[in-house]
Amino acid sequence: FFFFFFFFFRKFASSSIPMRTLQSTNHLDIPTDVEVSVQNKVVTVKGKRGTLTRSFKHLNLDMRMQGKGEKRKFVVSAYFASRKQLACIRTLLSHVKNMVTGTTHGFEYKMRLVYAHFPINATTTNNGELLEIRNFLGEKIVRRVPMLEGVKIERSEKVKDELVLTGNDIELVSTSAASIHQSCLVKNKDIRKFLDGIYVSEKHVLGQE
């Protein structure tokens, strides 16, 4: 009886408890014209367009720079990690990749003014740091949307009723675009019929359309 109980318990324990990976590592190749430094889980990326800094202290991961010259790599490691921690490795590398792309090329979001009857009047002020929206659905109120730090907005010279947002930080550019969209929401009407507003039409890396 004791032998049967020991055999059953051993089989049950081995099948129900998943094994954790001892070490999981992934890396990102760094271009030669970009400088990446890591100190206390704070990543700083320097490129020809500027500098971006982001803290990853909330992640229980080991990050470091490895190699020299063209073989430089940003390496992220996790020890005895769970499934969620393993997923964070790729997420962190995606953030750093966006920082590298932003400091070398930059990001661009394009938005279109959509209206059926009342033409929306959008003007940029403060050297492209503030957007003023007038005549939305015929309203007299002036909507002012400030851009986040490092984000510039301008009217497109080639396309009618188009706004162009540019910046180095993809999160600041996308958040500024979201603020513009949310400032022109139709209230107390059927949004299937009243489609007026300002919508994101394109988003891409500068120079890679």
mmCIF file of C-alpha atoms in Angstrom:
data_model
loop_
_atom_site.group_PDB
_atom_site.id
_atom_site.type_symbol
_atom_site.label_atom_id
_atom_site.label_comp_id
_atom_site.label_asym_id
_atom_site.label_seq_id
_atom_site.Cartn_x
_atom_site.Cartn_y
_atom_site.Cartn_z
ATOM 1 C CA PHE A 1 0.000 0.000 0.000
ATOM 2 C CA PHE A 2 2.803 2.400 0.852
ATOM 3 C CA PHE A 3 4.556 1.676 -2.448
ATOM 4 C CA PHE A 4 1.317 2.282 -4.399
ATOM 5 C CA PHE A 5 0.696 5.599 -2.592
ATOM 6 C CA PHE A 6 4.279 6.758 -3.205
ATOM 7 C CA PHE A 7 4.097 5.852 -6.923
ATOM 8 C CA PHE A 8 0.714 7.608 -7.356
ATOM 9 C CA PHE A 9 1.843 10.764 -5.527
ATOM 10 C CA ARG A 10 5.065 10.961 -7.536
ATOM 11 C CA LYS A 11 3.229 10.574 -10.850
ATOM 12 C CA PHE A 12 0.580 13.133 -9.884
ATOM 13 C CA ALA A 13 3.173 15.669 -8.684
ATOM 14 C CA SER A 14 5.305 15.336 -11.799
ATOM 15 C CA SER A 15 2.342 15.804 -14.148
ATOM 16 C CA SER A 16 0.575 18.681 -12.348
ATOM 17 C CA ILE A 17 3.503 20.971 -11.551
ATOM 18 C CA PRO A 18 4.881 22.673 -14.695
ATOM 19 C CA MET A 19 8.609 23.173 -14.978
ATOM 20 C CA ARG A 20 9.945 26.712 -15.025
ATOM 21 C CA THR A 21 12.575 27.746 -17.537
ATOM 22 C CA LEU A 22 15.954 28.233 -15.895
ATOM 23 C CA GLN A 23 16.960 31.182 -18.076
ATOM 24 C CA SER A 24 15.254 32.913 -21.012
ATOM 25 C CA THR A 25 17.184 35.414 -23.132
ATOM 26 C CA ASN A 26 16.354 37.556 -26.147
ATOM 27 C CA HIS A 27 18.213 40.423 -27.783
ATOM 28 C CA LEU A 28 17.863 43.393 -30.127
ATOM 29 C CA ASP A 29 20.580 44.416 -32.586
ATOM 30 C CA ILE A 30 21.563 48.088 -32.173
ATOM 31 C CA PRO A 31 22.530 50.197 -35.236
ATOM 32 C CA THR A 32 25.959 51.835 -35.293
ATOM 33 C CA ASP A 33 24.547 55.383 -35.334
ATOM 34 C CA VAL A 34 22.599 54.884 -32.084
ATOM 35 C CA GLU A 35 23.875 54.904 -28.513
ATOM 36 C CA VAL A 36 22.007 52.818 -25.943
ATOM 37 C CA SER A 37 22.845 52.845 -22.252
ATOM 38 C CA VAL A 38 21.258 51.013 -19.312
ATOM 39 C CA GLN A 39 21.551 52.062 -15.676
ATOM 40 C CA ASN A 40 19.319 50.734 -12.887
ATOM 41 C CA LYS A 41 16.771 49.503 -15.458
ATOM 42 C CA VAL A 42 16.520 52.971 -17.022
ATOM 43 C CA VAL A 43 17.185 52.784 -20.764
ATOM 44 C CA THR A 44 18.500 55.843 -22.625
ATOM 45 C CA VAL A 45 18.641 55.921 -26.423
ATOM 46 C CA LYS A 46 20.535 58.659 -28.303
ATOM 47 C CA GLY A 47 20.208 59.172 -32.049
ATOM 48 C CA LYS A 48 20.469 61.881 -34.676
ATOM 49 C CA ARG A 49 16.927 63.122 -33.921
ATOM 50 C CA GLY A 50 17.322 63.356 -30.161
ATOM 51 C CA THR A 51 17.306 61.374 -26.927
ATOM 52 C CA LEU A 52 14.612 59.191 -25.374
ATOM 53 C CA THR A 53 14.633 57.780 -21.839
ATOM 54 C CA ARG A 54 12.323 55.189 -20.339
ATOM 55 C CA SER A 55 12.246 53.392 -16.991
ATOM 56 C CA PHE A 56 11.584 49.648 -16.768
ATOM 57 C CA LYS A 57 12.031 49.316 -13.009
ATOM 58 C CA HIS A 58 8.628 47.664 -12.681
ATOM 59 C CA LEU A 59 9.855 44.623 -14.634
ATOM 60 C CA ASN A 60 11.739 41.825 -12.904
ATOM 61 C CA LEU A 61 14.155 41.387 -15.812
ATOM 62 C CA ASP A 62 17.895 41.664 -16.307
ATOM 63 C CA MET A 63 18.899 44.022 -19.136
ATOM 64 C CA ARG A 64 22.362 44.953 -20.396
ATOM 65 C CA MET A 65 24.383 46.000 -23.432
ATOM 66 C CA GLN A 66 26.662 43.410 -25.006
ATOM 67 C CA GLY A 67 29.319 43.567 -27.701
ATOM 68 C CA LYS A 68 31.065 46.419 -29.494
ATOM 69 C CA GLY A 69 30.811 48.184 -32.839
ATOM 70 C CA GLU A 70 28.435 46.611 -35.327
ATOM 71 C CA LYS A 71 27.842 43.615 -33.049
ATOM 72 C CA ARG A 72 26.270 45.577 -30.209
ATOM 73 C CA LYS A 73 23.166 44.000 -28.723
ATOM 74 C CA PHE A 74 20.609 44.963 -26.118
ATOM 75 C CA VAL A 75 20.128 41.752 -24.143
ATOM 76 C CA VAL A 76 17.196 40.956 -21.841
ATOM 77 C CA SER A 77 17.226 37.924 -19.549
ATOM 78 C CA ALA A 78 14.818 36.364 -17.077
ATOM 79 C CA TYR A 79 15.543 33.630 -14.526
ATOM 80 C CA PHE A 80 12.904 31.120 -13.389
ATOM 81 C CA ALA A 81 10.322 33.274 -15.129
ATOM 82 C CA SER A 82 6.602 32.646 -15.316
ATOM 83 C CA ARG A 83 4.632 32.883 -18.569
ATOM 84 C CA LYS A 84 3.777 36.535 -17.938
ATOM 85 C CA GLN A 85 7.412 37.412 -17.256
ATOM 86 C CA LEU A 86 8.455 35.632 -20.448
ATOM 87 C CA ALA A 87 5.948 37.743 -22.386
ATOM 88 C CA CYS A 88 7.451 40.895 -20.868
ATOM 89 C CA ILE A 89 10.821 40.148 -22.528
ATOM 90 C CA ARG A 90 9.481 40.661 -26.035
ATOM 91 C CA THR A 91 7.414 43.651 -24.916
ATOM 92 C CA LEU A 92 10.489 45.376 -23.495
ATOM 93 C CA LEU A 93 12.434 44.760 -26.705
ATOM 94 C CA SER A 94 9.553 46.241 -28.731
ATOM 95 C CA HIS A 95 9.630 49.397 -26.610
ATOM 96 C CA VAL A 96 13.390 49.772 -27.082
ATOM 97 C CA LYS A 97 13.042 49.125 -30.820
ATOM 98 C CA ASN A 98 10.468 51.929 -31.061
ATOM 99 C CA MET A 99 12.861 54.220 -29.165
ATOM 100 C CA VAL A 100 15.660 53.389 -31.621
ATOM 101 C CA THR A 101 13.362 53.983 -34.600
ATOM 102 C CA GLY A 102 12.110 57.259 -33.146
ATOM 103 C CA THR A 103 15.580 58.680 -32.515
ATOM 104 C CA THR A 104 16.799 57.743 -36.008
ATOM 105 C CA HIS A 105 13.753 58.278 -38.254
ATOM 106 C CA GLY A 106 10.768 59.506 -36.239
ATOM 107 C CA PHE A 107 7.071 58.674 -36.399
ATOM 108 C CA GLU A 108 4.290 60.318 -38.396
ATOM 109 C CA TYR A 109 0.524 60.136 -37.904
ATOM 110 C CA LYS A 110 -1.934 61.559 -40.432
ATOM 111 C CA MET A 111 -5.496 62.560 -39.531
ATOM 112 C CA ARG A 112 -8.397 63.558 -41.768
ATOM 113 C CA LEU A 113 -11.158 66.070 -41.042
ATOM 114 C CA VAL A 114 -14.511 64.405 -41.768
ATOM 115 C CA TYR A 115 -17.709 66.465 -42.038
ATOM 116 C CA ALA A 116 -21.009 66.317 -43.912
ATOM 117 C CA HIS A 117 -22.392 69.865 -43.700
ATOM 118 C CA PHE A 118 -20.476 72.128 -41.308
ATOM 119 C CA PRO A 119 -16.828 72.342 -42.461
ATOM 120 C CA ILE A 120 -14.387 71.852 -39.586
ATOM 121 C CA ASN A 121 -11.847 74.657 -39.301
ATOM 122 C CA ALA A 122 -8.544 73.493 -37.755
ATOM 123 C CA THR A 123 -5.613 75.863 -37.246
ATOM 124 C CA THR A 124 -2.204 75.255 -35.672
ATOM 125 C CA THR A 125 -0.633 77.817 -33.337
ATOM 126 C CA ASN A 126 2.378 78.128 -31.015
ATOM 127 C CA ASN A 127 4.739 76.778 -33.674
ATOM 128 C CA GLY A 128 2.777 73.578 -34.140
ATOM 129 C CA GLU A 129 2.283 72.835 -30.444
ATOM 130 C CA LEU A 130 -1.426 73.718 -30.207
ATOM 131 C CA LEU A 131 -4.430 72.830 -32.393
ATOM 132 C CA GLU A 132 -7.572 74.968 -32.410
ATOM 133 C CA ILE A 133 -10.751 73.406 -33.790
ATOM 134 C CA ARG A 134 -13.720 75.563 -34.765
ATOM 135 C CA ASN A 135 -17.197 75.059 -36.278
ATOM 136 C CA PHE A 136 -17.470 71.393 -35.312
ATOM 137 C CA LEU A 137 -21.151 70.555 -36.022
ATOM 138 C CA GLY A 138 -21.709 74.309 -36.249
ATOM 139 C CA GLU A 139 -20.786 74.892 -32.594
ATOM 140 C CA LYS A 140 -19.332 78.237 -31.563
ATOM 141 C CA ILE A 141 -17.011 76.768 -28.951
ATOM 142 C CA VAL A 142 -13.300 76.697 -29.761
ATOM 143 C CA ARG A 143 -11.629 73.391 -28.930
ATOM 144 C CA ARG A 144 -7.946 73.730 -28.024
ATOM 145 C CA VAL A 145 -5.814 70.584 -27.986
ATOM 146 C CA PRO A 146 -2.181 70.983 -26.821
ATOM 147 C CA MET A 147 0.378 68.563 -28.214
ATOM 148 C CA LEU A 148 2.522 66.538 -25.854
ATOM 149 C CA GLU A 149 6.228 67.244 -25.441
ATOM 150 C CA GLY A 150 8.196 66.750 -28.654
ATOM 151 C CA VAL A 151 5.134 66.419 -30.909
ATOM 152 C CA LYS A 152 4.518 68.874 -33.777
ATOM 153 C CA ILE A 153 1.332 69.259 -35.794
ATOM 154 C CA GLU A 154 0.761 71.016 -39.110
ATOM 155 C CA ARG A 155 -1.733 71.191 -41.944
ATOM 156 C CA SER A 156 -0.880 69.090 -44.981
ATOM 157 C CA GLU A 157 0.156 71.091 -48.045
ATOM 158 C CA LYS A 158 -0.757 68.364 -50.545
ATOM 159 C CA VAL A 159 -4.017 66.937 -49.190
ATOM 160 C CA LYS A 160 -7.085 68.951 -48.233
ATOM 161 C CA ASP A 161 -8.424 68.613 -44.665
ATOM 162 C CA GLU A 162 -5.437 66.607 -43.438
ATOM 163 C CA LEU A 163 -3.353 67.043 -40.282
ATOM 164 C CA VAL A 164 0.168 65.656 -39.881
ATOM 165 C CA LEU A 165 1.661 64.843 -36.461
ATOM 166 C CA THR A 166 5.377 64.072 -36.132
ATOM 167 C CA GLY A 167 7.606 63.195 -33.203
ATOM 168 C CA ASN A 168 10.259 60.854 -31.839
ATOM 169 C CA ASP A 169 8.218 59.088 -29.146
ATOM 170 C CA ILE A 170 5.526 56.880 -30.694
ATOM 171 C CA GLU A 171 3.476 56.912 -27.488
ATOM 172 C CA LEU A 172 3.399 60.713 -27.286
ATOM 173 C CA VAL A 173 2.497 61.018 -30.985
ATOM 174 C CA SER A 174 -0.301 58.456 -30.743
ATOM 175 C CA THR A 175 -1.613 59.966 -27.485
ATOM 176 C CA SER A 176 -1.737 63.418 -29.078
ATOM 177 C CA ALA A 177 -3.679 61.980 -32.011
ATOM 178 C CA ALA A 178 -6.082 60.303 -29.585
ATOM 179 C CA SER A 179 -6.611 63.616 -27.759
ATOM 180 C CA ILE A 180 -7.547 65.303 -31.042
ATOM 181 C CA HIS A 181 -9.976 62.521 -31.917
ATOM 182 C CA GLN A 182 -11.612 62.557 -28.475
ATOM 183 C CA SER A 183 -12.068 66.335 -28.534
ATOM 184 C CA CYS A 184 -14.443 65.981 -31.515
ATOM 185 C CA LEU A 185 -16.820 63.251 -30.424
ATOM 186 C CA VAL A 186 -20.485 63.492 -31.401
ATOM 187 C CA LYS A 187 -22.720 63.563 -28.310
ATOM 188 C CA ASN A 188 -26.436 62.720 -28.018
ATOM 189 C CA LYS A 189 -26.740 61.723 -31.678
ATOM 190 C CA ASP A 190 -26.593 58.506 -33.679
ATOM 191 C CA ILE A 191 -22.886 58.094 -34.491
ATOM 192 C CA ARG A 192 -23.798 55.788 -37.403
ATOM 193 C CA LYS A 193 -25.399 58.779 -39.110
ATOM 194 C CA PHE A 194 -23.330 61.688 -37.734
ATOM 195 C CA LEU A 195 -19.802 60.708 -38.740
ATOM 196 C CA ASP A 196 -18.249 64.149 -38.248
ATOM 197 C CA GLY A 197 -14.895 64.164 -36.497
ATOM 198 C CA ILE A 198 -11.129 63.916 -36.909
ATOM 199 C CA TYR A 199 -9.850 60.394 -37.533
ATOM 200 C CA VAL A 200 -6.404 58.788 -37.885
ATOM 201 C CA SER A 201 -5.928 57.783 -41.525
ATOM 202 C CA GLU A 202 -2.243 56.762 -41.682
ATOM 203 C CA LYS A 203 0.615 55.987 -39.336
ATOM 204 C CA HIS A 204 4.146 55.090 -40.363
ATOM 205 C CA VAL A 205 7.839 55.763 -39.857
ATOM 206 C CA LEU A 206 9.113 59.015 -41.371
ATOM 207 C CA GLY A 207 10.668 58.424 -44.775
ATOM 208 C CA GLN A 208 9.246 54.902 -45.083
ATOM 209 C CA GLU A 209 5.812 55.499 -46.614
#
